[in-house]
Amino acid sequence: MEEAALTVVRALQEAGHIAYFAGGCVRDMVMGQTPTDYDVATSAQPDQVSAILRRTRKVGAKFGVVLARISGHDIEIATFRRDLDYQDGRRPSAVEFTDAREDAIRRDFTINGMFYDPIRRELVDFVGGRADIEARIIRAIGDPHRRFAEDHLRLLRAIRFAARFDYRIDPDTWSAMQRHAPQLVKISPERIREELDMMLSHRGRARAFRDLRDSGVLRYLWPTAERLLPRADEILALLSALPEDTGLELCLAIMLLDYHDADVGEVCDALRCSNDTRREITWLIQHAPALDDPDRLTLADLKLLMADRAFDRLVTLLAARLTATGQPMTAHQVLTARIRAIDPAEVSPPPLLSGRDLSELGVPPGPLYKKVLDRVYYAQLNRDVADRESALRMARELIASAI
Ligand code: ATP
Ligand code: MG
């Protein structure tokens, strides 16, 4: 991909334009990390870019962004621009093409505001990004108040970058964030969820949560987010106890542990979570207490839990709860030993009885059907019935006592 981006820069420069790597990839290179994607910024206008490079598409015509397909990679090429009249607290209503310097100072944070000329192998740093990387500081470019007033999403971006790199947030930037925190409510829920996903799916998640709380942003994440404040220390301890590769679902479940089902649903709606995410969060919260005393779970209860896709996360949650509250890991050890003793094929075996068996026993269709089948299946999982014969006997007894 770097080769592809280099090809773009070379072609643009050979046609007489200024062209640089820009933004996140330059930051990553200065940090000594390998960028995941490369953006190019140039003095060439979109039409000129399309004329110089062969396979291009205009993606953000209004913002002067062209996408070029080079040996299988998509490279975003943006014309140097200045953003005009932010109106909705998120996006400028218009842009004006300009020079590299102005394109640098419209960017959010100094570490994200640098260019790199890969032909001359030169950093082009109008904003002091390199110094801030050396000092490990997140600092808004220009007047922080203006920058957060223009685009409130930057509140979350600051917290995300600080947590991701474990950088300090510059004091002036931080106090502007505290002042502008209430404006987060004007940001679209999808964008808020995407940012939360990125910051919580990262090992810096506890740091991110702490900054969310301390900046005052936390209470504006969703309508009832204020309810997190009294539990914030507990949430911090739980998030700190999670393994690195934990995703958004478990983190949100931890934040919503004391919410009732309906309230969890409301938060998931508010954040426009997918149905899968919503189901998993609700399931984790409902079943978290079940693992508190794993000795008391019946074999069938345990198998029913194990059959769920989110079971591993439930076990992770148990481990985090024990660690966070300084308890011994006994419950976790007991649980894992019990899980290991169960043959995976026995977790959700095909049922011994089906609806057909019940209708052959003369059960009329109705609620009794499912009740009997569930009870027999539970007994099967629990090894109380081992074969069809005993399953049928149990079904007959249940039907007889129900009638
Ligand atoms: P990541 O590695 O997370 O993708 P990134 O720096 O590439 O980080 P992007 O969101 O991909 O972040 O944005 C690319 C660049 O565009 C940023 O480095 C920054 O210069 C600029 N940018 C993005 N979002 C904003 C914003 N809300 N305000 C100002 N500049 C922004
Ligand atoms: Mg990026």
Tab-separated table of C-alpha atoms and ligand atoms in Angstrom:
chain	number	residue	atom	x	y	z
A	1	MET	CA	0.000	0.000	0.000
A	2	GLU	CA	2.865	2.365	0.735
A	3	GLU	CA	4.136	1.606	-2.772
A	4	ALA	CA	0.717	2.465	-4.206
A	5	ALA	CA	0.613	5.762	-2.308
A	6	LEU	CA	4.154	6.504	-3.423
A	7	THR	CA	3.146	5.909	-7.042
A	8	VAL	CA	0.359	8.471	-6.628
A	9	VAL	CA	2.639	11.083	-5.082
A	10	ARG	CA	5.268	10.553	-7.757
A	11	ALA	CA	2.751	10.909	-10.593
A	12	LEU	CA	1.294	14.097	-9.118
A	13	GLN	CA	4.706	15.620	-8.447
A	14	GLU	CA	5.923	14.744	-11.954
A	15	ALA	CA	2.912	16.601	-13.337
A	16	GLY	CA	4.126	19.680	-11.457
A	17	HIS	CA	1.916	19.581	-8.364
A	18	ILE	CA	2.714	19.417	-4.696
A	19	ALA	CA	1.759	16.036	-3.230
A	20	TYR	CA	2.394	14.507	0.186
A	21	PHE	CA	1.386	11.662	2.437
A	22	ALA	CA	-0.985	13.240	4.965
A	23	GLY	CA	-2.570	12.771	8.369
A	24	GLY	CA	-2.667	9.465	10.212
A	25	CYS	CA	-0.061	7.669	8.101
A	26	VAL	CA	2.514	10.404	8.708
A	27	ARG	CA	1.780	10.295	12.436
A	28	ASP	CA	2.265	6.522	12.444
A	29	MET	CA	5.538	6.794	10.502
A	30	VAL	CA	6.910	9.423	12.872
A	31	MET	CA	5.956	7.152	15.762
A	32	GLY	CA	7.883	4.345	14.108
A	33	GLN	CA	4.752	2.316	13.410
A	34	THR	CA	3.532	0.894	10.122
A	35	PRO	CA	0.487	2.824	8.895
A	36	THR	CA	-2.658	0.817	8.099
A	37	ASP	CA	-3.669	3.155	5.310
A	38	TYR	CA	-2.162	6.014	3.378
A	39	ASP	CA	-3.869	9.274	2.455
A	40	VAL	CA	-2.416	11.702	-0.049
A	41	ALA	CA	-2.924	15.481	-0.017
A	42	THR	CA	-2.126	17.553	-3.075
A	43	SER	CA	-2.273	20.987	-4.669
A	44	ALA	CA	-3.856	19.404	-7.758
A	45	GLN	CA	-7.601	19.969	-8.171
A	46	PRO	CA	-9.842	16.877	-8.337
A	47	ASP	CA	-10.200	17.141	-12.140
A	48	GLN	CA	-6.456	17.323	-12.509
A	49	VAL	CA	-5.993	14.317	-10.234
A	50	SER	CA	-8.447	12.327	-12.355
A	51	ALA	CA	-6.612	13.359	-15.516
A	52	ILE	CA	-3.198	12.375	-14.171
A	53	LEU	CA	-4.119	9.002	-12.650
A	54	ARG	CA	-5.868	6.305	-14.596
A	55	ARG	CA	-8.415	4.580	-12.399
A	56	THR	CA	-10.099	7.177	-10.214
A	57	ARG	CA	-13.487	7.911	-8.700
A	58	LYS	CA	-14.689	11.100	-7.070
A	59	VAL	CA	-15.896	10.136	-3.615
A	60	GLY	CA	-16.291	13.394	-1.778
A	61	ALA	CA	-16.697	15.789	-4.644
A	62	LYS	CA	-17.713	18.566	-2.273
A	63	PHE	CA	-14.554	18.064	-0.239
A	64	GLY	CA	-12.280	17.506	-3.208
A	65	VAL	CA	-11.571	13.855	-2.498
A	66	VAL	CA	-10.669	11.417	-5.262
A	67	LEU	CA	-10.125	7.719	-4.800
A	68	ALA	CA	-7.469	6.050	-6.934
A	69	ARG	CA	-7.179	2.321	-7.398
A	70	ILE	CA	-3.488	1.410	-7.668
A	71	SER	CA	-2.393	-2.242	-7.790
A	72	GLY	CA	-5.330	-3.380	-5.682
A	73	HIS	CA	-5.183	-0.561	-3.116
A	74	ASP	CA	-7.536	2.382	-2.717
A	75	ILE	CA	-5.644	5.584	-2.073
A	76	GLU	CA	-7.569	8.674	-1.018
A	77	ILE	CA	-6.284	11.823	-2.640
A	78	ALA	CA	-7.576	15.088	-1.208
A	79	THR	CA	-6.909	18.522	-2.601
A	80	PHE	CA	-5.437	20.937	-0.019
A	81	ARG	CA	-8.451	22.680	1.434
A	82	ARG	CA	-9.781	25.038	4.045
A	83	ASP	CA	-13.109	24.252	5.676
A	84	LEU	CA	-15.787	26.947	5.692
A	85	ASP	CA	-18.766	27.644	7.994
A	86	TYR	CA	-19.248	24.710	10.269
A	87	GLN	CA	-22.974	24.794	10.927
A	88	ASP	CA	-24.126	21.524	12.378
A	89	GLY	CA	-21.234	21.015	14.761
A	90	ARG	CA	-19.874	18.292	12.591
A	91	ARG	CA	-19.137	19.105	8.960
A	92	PRO	CA	-18.204	22.246	7.098
A	93	SER	CA	-20.890	23.378	4.678
A	94	ALA	CA	-18.294	24.179	2.030
A	95	VAL	CA	-14.594	23.982	1.369
A	96	GLU	CA	-12.163	26.156	-0.511
A	97	PHE	CA	-9.065	24.798	-2.200
A	98	THR	CA	-5.926	26.274	-0.773
A	99	ASP	CA	-2.310	25.484	0.145
A	100	ALA	CA	-0.658	22.832	2.285
A	101	ARG	CA	-0.301	25.069	5.304
A	102	GLU	CA	-4.000	25.823	5.493
A	103	ASP	CA	-4.812	22.189	4.893
A	104	ALA	CA	-2.638	21.330	7.893
A	105	ILE	CA	-4.272	23.803	10.264
A	106	ARG	CA	-7.828	22.649	9.456
A	107	ARG	CA	-6.930	19.187	10.838
A	108	ASP	CA	-7.847	18.240	14.378
A	109	PHE	CA	-4.731	17.519	16.441
A	110	THR	CA	-1.077	18.394	15.888
A	111	ILE	CA	-0.064	14.723	15.690
A	112	ASN	CA	-2.601	14.302	12.841
A	113	GLY	CA	-1.636	17.499	11.042
A	114	MET	CA	1.667	16.606	9.402
A	115	PHE	CA	2.668	15.841	5.795
A	116	TYR	CA	5.487	13.731	4.488
A	117	ASP	CA	7.133	14.040	1.113
A	118	PRO	CA	8.154	10.469	0.300
A	119	ILE	CA	10.215	11.521	-2.735
A	120	ARG	CA	12.413	14.013	-0.882
A	121	ARG	CA	11.988	11.983	2.325
A	122	GLU	CA	11.051	15.128	4.204
A	123	LEU	CA	8.589	15.813	6.978
A	124	VAL	CA	6.431	18.891	6.333
A	125	ASP	CA	5.268	19.948	9.769
A	126	PHE	CA	3.448	23.285	10.065
A	127	VAL	CA	1.815	22.496	13.393
A	128	GLY	CA	4.521	21.108	15.674
A	129	GLY	CA	3.244	17.555	15.355
A	130	ARG	CA	6.658	15.962	15.694
A	131	ALA	CA	7.436	17.834	18.917
A	132	ASP	CA	4.083	16.725	20.358
A	133	ILE	CA	4.757	13.120	19.414
A	134	GLU	CA	8.116	13.389	21.168
A	135	ALA	CA	6.404	14.901	24.214
A	136	ARG	CA	3.499	12.432	23.911
A	137	ILE	CA	0.808	15.133	23.833
A	138	ILE	CA	-2.604	15.408	22.179
A	139	ARG	CA	-3.074	19.075	21.347
A	140	ALA	CA	-5.749	20.723	19.228
A	141	ILE	CA	-4.377	22.695	16.298
A	142	GLY	CA	-5.044	26.414	16.839
A	143	ASP	CA	-7.566	27.681	19.380
A	144	PRO	CA	-8.993	24.597	21.098
A	145	HIS	CA	-12.298	26.299	21.935
A	146	ARG	CA	-12.910	27.128	18.312
A	147	ARG	CA	-11.901	23.655	17.174
A	148	PHE	CA	-14.288	21.819	19.518
A	149	ALA	CA	-17.049	24.321	18.785
A	150	GLU	CA	-16.675	23.675	15.044
A	151	ASP	CA	-16.794	19.900	15.282
A	152	HIS	CA	-17.909	18.237	18.506
A	153	LEU	CA	-16.876	14.773	17.345
A	154	ARG	CA	-13.329	15.913	18.075
A	155	LEU	CA	-14.175	15.528	21.789
A	156	LEU	CA	-14.261	11.775	21.304
A	157	ARG	CA	-11.376	11.730	18.852
A	158	ALA	CA	-9.122	13.442	21.399
A	159	ILE	CA	-9.998	10.844	24.016
A	160	ARG	CA	-9.573	8.004	21.544
A	161	PHE	CA	-6.131	9.098	20.358
A	162	ALA	CA	-4.927	9.835	23.899
A	163	ALA	CA	-5.961	6.343	25.004
A	164	ARG	CA	-4.652	4.617	21.909
A	165	PHE	CA	-1.165	6.099	22.196
A	166	ASP	CA	-1.216	6.630	25.951
A	167	TYR	CA	-0.551	10.358	25.490
A	168	ARG	CA	-1.435	13.233	27.798
A	169	ILE	CA	-4.025	15.734	26.644
A	170	ASP	CA	-2.637	19.267	26.667
A	171	PRO	CA	-4.226	21.352	29.500
A	172	ASP	CA	-5.741	24.018	27.193
A	173	THR	CA	-7.156	21.336	24.935
A	174	TRP	CA	-8.493	19.516	27.990
A	175	SER	CA	-10.248	22.544	29.475
A	176	ALA	CA	-11.831	23.299	26.098
A	177	MET	CA	-13.094	19.708	26.043
A	178	GLN	CA	-14.645	20.118	29.486
A	179	ARG	CA	-16.347	23.279	28.355
A	180	HIS	CA	-17.696	21.798	25.131
A	181	ALA	CA	-18.661	18.374	26.515
A	182	PRO	CA	-22.437	19.089	26.540
A	183	GLN	CA	-22.326	19.694	22.794
A	184	LEU	CA	-21.682	16.022	22.203
A	185	VAL	CA	-25.462	15.532	22.185
A	186	LYS	CA	-25.519	17.181	18.749
A	187	ILE	CA	-23.367	14.421	17.269
A	188	SER	CA	-25.139	11.607	15.475
A	189	PRO	CA	-25.515	8.441	17.580
A	190	GLU	CA	-23.859	6.302	14.894
A	191	ARG	CA	-20.718	8.395	15.037
A	192	ILE	CA	-20.705	8.258	18.825
A	193	ARG	CA	-21.049	4.477	18.717
A	194	GLU	CA	-18.278	4.143	16.141
A	195	GLU	CA	-15.924	6.197	18.274
A	196	LEU	CA	-16.874	4.244	21.409
A	197	ASP	CA	-16.304	1.019	19.521
A	198	MET	CA	-12.816	2.125	18.514
A	199	MET	CA	-11.803	3.352	21.960
A	200	LEU	CA	-13.310	0.463	23.922
A	201	SER	CA	-12.102	-2.302	21.587
A	202	HIS	CA	-8.560	-1.180	22.380
A	203	ARG	CA	-6.387	-1.989	25.356
A	204	GLY	CA	-6.457	1.699	26.317
A	205	ARG	CA	-10.173	1.310	27.133
A	206	ALA	CA	-9.916	2.041	30.866
A	207	ARG	CA	-7.921	5.186	30.216
A	208	ALA	CA	-10.523	6.217	27.630
A	209	PHE	CA	-13.333	5.651	30.105
A	210	ARG	CA	-11.540	7.696	32.754
A	211	ASP	CA	-11.084	10.580	30.322
A	212	LEU	CA	-14.720	10.317	29.268
A	213	ARG	CA	-15.701	10.717	32.910
A	214	ASP	CA	-13.188	13.385	33.872
A	215	SER	CA	-13.848	15.537	30.804
A	216	GLY	CA	-17.591	15.445	31.496
A	217	VAL	CA	-18.258	13.850	28.103
A	218	LEU	CA	-19.483	10.572	29.611
A	219	ARG	CA	-22.895	11.810	30.668
A	220	TYR	CA	-23.686	12.959	27.125
A	221	LEU	CA	-22.974	9.644	25.384
A	222	TRP	CA	-26.645	8.627	25.551
A	223	PRO	CA	-29.722	10.001	27.321
A	224	THR	CA	-29.333	7.999	30.563
A	225	ALA	CA	-25.528	7.932	30.638
A	226	GLU	CA	-25.512	9.994	33.830
A	227	ARG	CA	-26.393	6.756	35.607
A	228	LEU	CA	-22.840	5.541	34.970
A	229	LEU	CA	-21.303	8.212	37.190
A	230	PRO	CA	-21.896	6.596	40.606
A	231	ARG	CA	-20.507	3.312	39.254
A	232	ALA	CA	-17.601	4.881	37.376
A	233	ASP	CA	-14.847	3.521	39.664
A	234	GLU	CA	-16.306	0.032	39.495
A	235	ILE	CA	-16.571	0.256	35.698
A	236	LEU	CA	-12.978	1.458	35.508
A	237	ALA	CA	-11.790	-1.508	37.551
A	238	LEU	CA	-13.751	-3.935	35.363
A	239	LEU	CA	-12.513	-2.426	32.104
A	240	SER	CA	-8.943	-2.561	33.424
A	241	ALA	CA	-9.336	-6.270	34.124
A	242	LEU	CA	-10.330	-7.209	30.555
A	243	PRO	CA	-8.009	-8.974	28.140
A	244	GLU	CA	-6.640	-6.851	25.319
A	245	ASP	CA	-8.822	-8.202	22.503
A	246	THR	CA	-12.207	-7.519	24.121
A	247	GLY	CA	-14.873	-5.941	21.904
A	248	LEU	CA	-17.529	-3.275	22.306
A	249	GLU	CA	-20.297	-5.658	23.453
A	250	LEU	CA	-18.662	-6.772	26.668
A	251	CYS	CA	-17.512	-3.241	27.469
A	252	LEU	CA	-21.027	-1.888	27.043
A	253	ALA	CA	-22.425	-4.783	29.094
A	254	ILE	CA	-20.051	-3.774	31.893
A	255	MET	CA	-21.168	-0.162	31.665
A	256	LEU	CA	-24.834	-1.198	31.726
A	257	LEU	CA	-24.631	-3.996	34.332
A	258	ASP	CA	-27.148	-2.377	36.660
A	259	TYR	CA	-29.598	-1.374	33.908
A	260	HIS	CA	-32.848	-3.321	33.505
A	261	ASP	CA	-33.514	-5.094	30.206
A	262	ALA	CA	-35.760	-2.393	28.833
A	263	ASP	CA	-33.238	0.323	29.693
A	264	VAL	CA	-30.444	-1.653	28.031
A	265	GLY	CA	-32.589	-1.853	24.911
A	266	GLU	CA	-33.087	1.897	25.039
A	267	VAL	CA	-29.343	2.536	25.176
A	268	CYS	CA	-28.749	0.138	22.286
A	269	ASP	CA	-31.442	1.935	20.299
A	270	ALA	CA	-29.999	5.298	21.218
A	271	LEU	CA	-26.581	4.179	19.943
A	272	ARG	CA	-28.096	2.487	16.871
A	273	CYS	CA	-26.458	-0.829	17.778
A	274	SER	CA	-27.052	-3.800	15.493
A	275	ASN	CA	-29.534	-6.461	16.627
A	276	ASP	CA	-26.665	-8.873	17.280
A	277	THR	CA	-24.872	-6.393	19.483
A	278	ARG	CA	-28.036	-5.591	21.349
A	279	ARG	CA	-28.895	-9.242	21.890
A	280	GLU	CA	-25.423	-10.026	23.148
A	281	ILE	CA	-25.267	-7.105	25.573
A	282	THR	CA	-28.678	-7.989	26.997
A	283	TRP	CA	-27.748	-11.655	27.300
A	284	LEU	CA	-24.467	-10.909	29.073
A	285	ILE	CA	-26.177	-8.645	31.608
A	286	GLN	CA	-28.973	-11.148	32.240
A	287	HIS	CA	-26.674	-14.085	32.773
A	288	ALA	CA	-23.723	-12.472	34.555
A	289	PRO	CA	-25.085	-13.401	38.022
A	290	ALA	CA	-25.540	-17.044	37.003
A	291	LEU	CA	-21.792	-17.632	37.100
A	292	ASP	CA	-21.282	-16.199	40.578
A	293	ASP	CA	-21.519	-19.645	42.122
A	294	PRO	CA	-20.700	-22.106	39.327
A	295	ASP	CA	-21.011	-25.105	41.684
A	296	ARG	CA	-24.707	-24.406	41.951
A	297	LEU	CA	-25.363	-24.438	38.211
A	298	THR	CA	-26.942	-27.675	37.067
A	299	LEU	CA	-25.266	-29.448	34.190
A	300	ALA	CA	-28.184	-28.465	31.957
A	301	ASP	CA	-28.017	-24.798	33.027
A	302	LEU	CA	-24.341	-24.754	32.234
A	303	LYS	CA	-24.815	-26.362	28.821
A	304	LEU	CA	-27.595	-23.913	27.940
A	305	LEU	CA	-25.219	-21.046	28.745
A	306	MET	CA	-22.356	-22.700	26.860
A	307	ALA	CA	-24.541	-23.045	23.781
A	308	ASP	CA	-24.692	-19.268	23.405
A	309	ARG	CA	-22.254	-17.540	21.058
A	310	ALA	CA	-21.413	-15.018	23.759
A	311	PHE	CA	-20.524	-17.591	26.421
A	312	ASP	CA	-16.773	-16.953	26.203
A	313	ARG	CA	-17.466	-13.284	26.890
A	314	LEU	CA	-19.578	-14.247	29.911
A	315	VAL	CA	-16.631	-16.209	31.318
A	316	THR	CA	-14.328	-13.260	30.603
A	317	LEU	CA	-16.776	-11.062	32.473
A	318	LEU	CA	-16.683	-13.384	35.474
A	319	ALA	CA	-12.871	-13.278	35.521
A	320	ALA	CA	-12.948	-9.471	35.259
A	321	ARG	CA	-15.474	-9.190	38.100
A	322	LEU	CA	-13.365	-11.359	40.383
A	323	THR	CA	-10.180	-9.475	39.535
A	324	ALA	CA	-11.827	-6.068	39.851
A	325	THR	CA	-13.242	-6.844	43.284
A	326	GLY	CA	-10.057	-8.489	44.529
A	327	GLN	CA	-11.690	-11.873	45.029
A	328	PRO	CA	-9.861	-15.171	44.585
A	329	MET	CA	-10.284	-16.759	41.168
A	330	THR	CA	-11.892	-19.872	42.649
A	331	ALA	CA	-15.254	-19.460	40.920
A	332	HIS	CA	-13.477	-19.032	37.591
A	333	GLN	CA	-11.335	-22.124	38.180
A	334	VAL	CA	-14.330	-24.207	39.195
A	335	LEU	CA	-16.188	-23.036	36.116
A	336	THR	CA	-13.377	-23.735	33.648
A	337	ALA	CA	-12.851	-27.184	35.144
A	338	ARG	CA	-16.548	-27.949	34.699
A	339	ILE	CA	-16.491	-26.633	31.128
A	340	ARG	CA	-13.478	-28.777	30.264
A	341	ALA	CA	-15.222	-31.874	31.565
A	342	ILE	CA	-18.067	-31.436	29.073
A	343	ASP	CA	-17.739	-33.063	25.673
A	344	PRO	CA	-18.417	-30.305	23.078
A	345	ALA	CA	-20.817	-32.659	21.280
A	346	GLU	CA	-22.875	-32.828	24.485
A	347	VAL	CA	-23.395	-29.056	24.759
A	348	SER	CA	-26.341	-28.846	22.386
A	349	PRO	CA	-27.077	-32.377	21.188
A	350	PRO	CA	-30.045	-33.056	18.900
A	351	PRO	CA	-33.172	-33.433	21.063
A	352	LEU	CA	-34.317	-36.982	21.835
A	353	LEU	CA	-37.932	-35.961	21.269
A	354	SER	CA	-39.555	-33.788	18.632
A	355	GLY	CA	-42.984	-32.252	18.202
A	356	ARG	CA	-43.928	-35.269	16.137
A	357	ASP	CA	-43.444	-37.582	19.098
A	358	LEU	CA	-45.796	-35.412	21.116
A	359	SER	CA	-48.519	-35.390	18.500
A	360	GLU	CA	-48.209	-39.169	18.295
A	361	LEU	CA	-48.775	-39.183	22.063
A	362	GLY	CA	-51.974	-37.259	21.346
A	363	VAL	CA	-50.924	-33.845	22.643
A	364	PRO	CA	-53.018	-31.181	20.922
A	365	PRO	CA	-50.951	-28.261	19.507
A	366	GLY	CA	-50.609	-25.511	22.084
A	367	PRO	CA	-48.373	-24.151	24.819
A	368	LEU	CA	-48.023	-27.576	26.447
A	369	TYR	CA	-45.976	-28.736	23.464
A	370	LYS	CA	-43.054	-26.434	24.025
A	371	LYS	CA	-43.270	-26.818	27.788
A	372	VAL	CA	-42.953	-30.601	27.592
A	373	LEU	CA	-40.225	-30.508	24.936
A	374	ASP	CA	-38.224	-27.958	26.955
A	375	ARG	CA	-38.520	-30.006	30.147
A	376	VAL	CA	-37.473	-33.212	28.408
A	377	TYR	CA	-34.573	-31.486	26.649
A	378	TYR	CA	-33.449	-30.005	29.958
A	379	ALA	CA	-33.500	-33.506	31.456
A	380	GLN	CA	-31.551	-34.777	28.468
A	381	LEU	CA	-28.878	-32.102	28.911
A	382	ASN	CA	-28.815	-32.893	32.606
A	383	ARG	CA	-28.343	-36.595	31.823
A	384	ASP	CA	-31.571	-37.429	33.700
A	385	VAL	CA	-32.853	-39.132	30.561
A	386	ALA	CA	-30.366	-40.961	28.378
A	387	ASP	CA	-32.424	-42.466	25.551
A	388	ARG	CA	-35.681	-42.138	23.629
A	389	GLU	CA	-37.463	-44.672	25.805
A	390	SER	CA	-36.933	-42.759	29.021
A	391	ALA	CA	-37.561	-39.470	27.221
A	392	LEU	CA	-40.944	-40.736	26.017
A	393	ARG	CA	-41.739	-42.031	29.504
A	394	MET	CA	-40.965	-38.619	30.978
A	395	ALA	CA	-43.092	-36.882	28.336
A	396	ARG	CA	-46.041	-39.171	29.129
A	397	GLU	CA	-45.757	-38.428	32.835
A	398	LEU	CA	-45.581	-34.684	32.205
A	399	ILE	CA	-48.617	-34.813	29.924
A	400	ALA	CA	-50.564	-36.891	32.409
A	401	SER	CA	-49.841	-34.537	35.294
A	402	ALA	CA	-50.658	-31.489	33.134
A	403	ILE	CA	-54.066	-32.749	32.110
B	1	ATP	P1	-6.808	6.214	12.201
B	1	ATP	O1	-5.479	5.536	12.243
B	1	ATP	O2	-7.640	5.973	13.422
B	1	ATP	O3	-7.553	6.047	10.913
B	1	ATP	P2	-6.424	8.859	11.236
B	1	ATP	O4	-5.565	9.978	11.747
B	1	ATP	O5	-6.081	8.307	9.898
B	1	ATP	O6	-6.445	7.756	12.349
B	1	ATP	P3	-9.003	9.459	10.149
B	1	ATP	O7	-10.277	9.584	10.865
B	1	ATP	O8	-8.803	8.347	9.184
B	1	ATP	O9	-7.884	9.404	11.290
B	1	ATP	O10	-8.735	10.854	9.453
B	1	ATP	C1	-7.623	11.118	8.600
B	1	ATP	C2	-7.085	12.528	8.878
B	1	ATP	O11	-8.096	13.500	8.597
B	1	ATP	C3	-6.678	12.769	10.315
B	1	ATP	O12	-5.356	12.355	10.568
B	1	ATP	C4	-6.853	14.268	10.451
B	1	ATP	O13	-5.760	14.948	9.896
B	1	ATP	C5	-8.054	14.552	9.573
B	1	ATP	N1	-9.332	14.503	10.313
B	1	ATP	C6	-10.151	13.458	10.473
B	1	ATP	N2	-11.230	13.748	11.187
B	1	ATP	C7	-11.121	15.056	11.506
B	1	ATP	C8	-11.934	15.977	12.209
B	1	ATP	N3	-13.071	15.591	12.786
B	1	ATP	N4	-11.502	17.255	12.310
B	1	ATP	C9	-10.356	17.645	11.726
B	1	ATP	N5	-9.536	16.827	11.047
B	1	ATP	C10	-9.914	15.558	10.920
B	2	MG	MG	-7.301	6.798	8.850
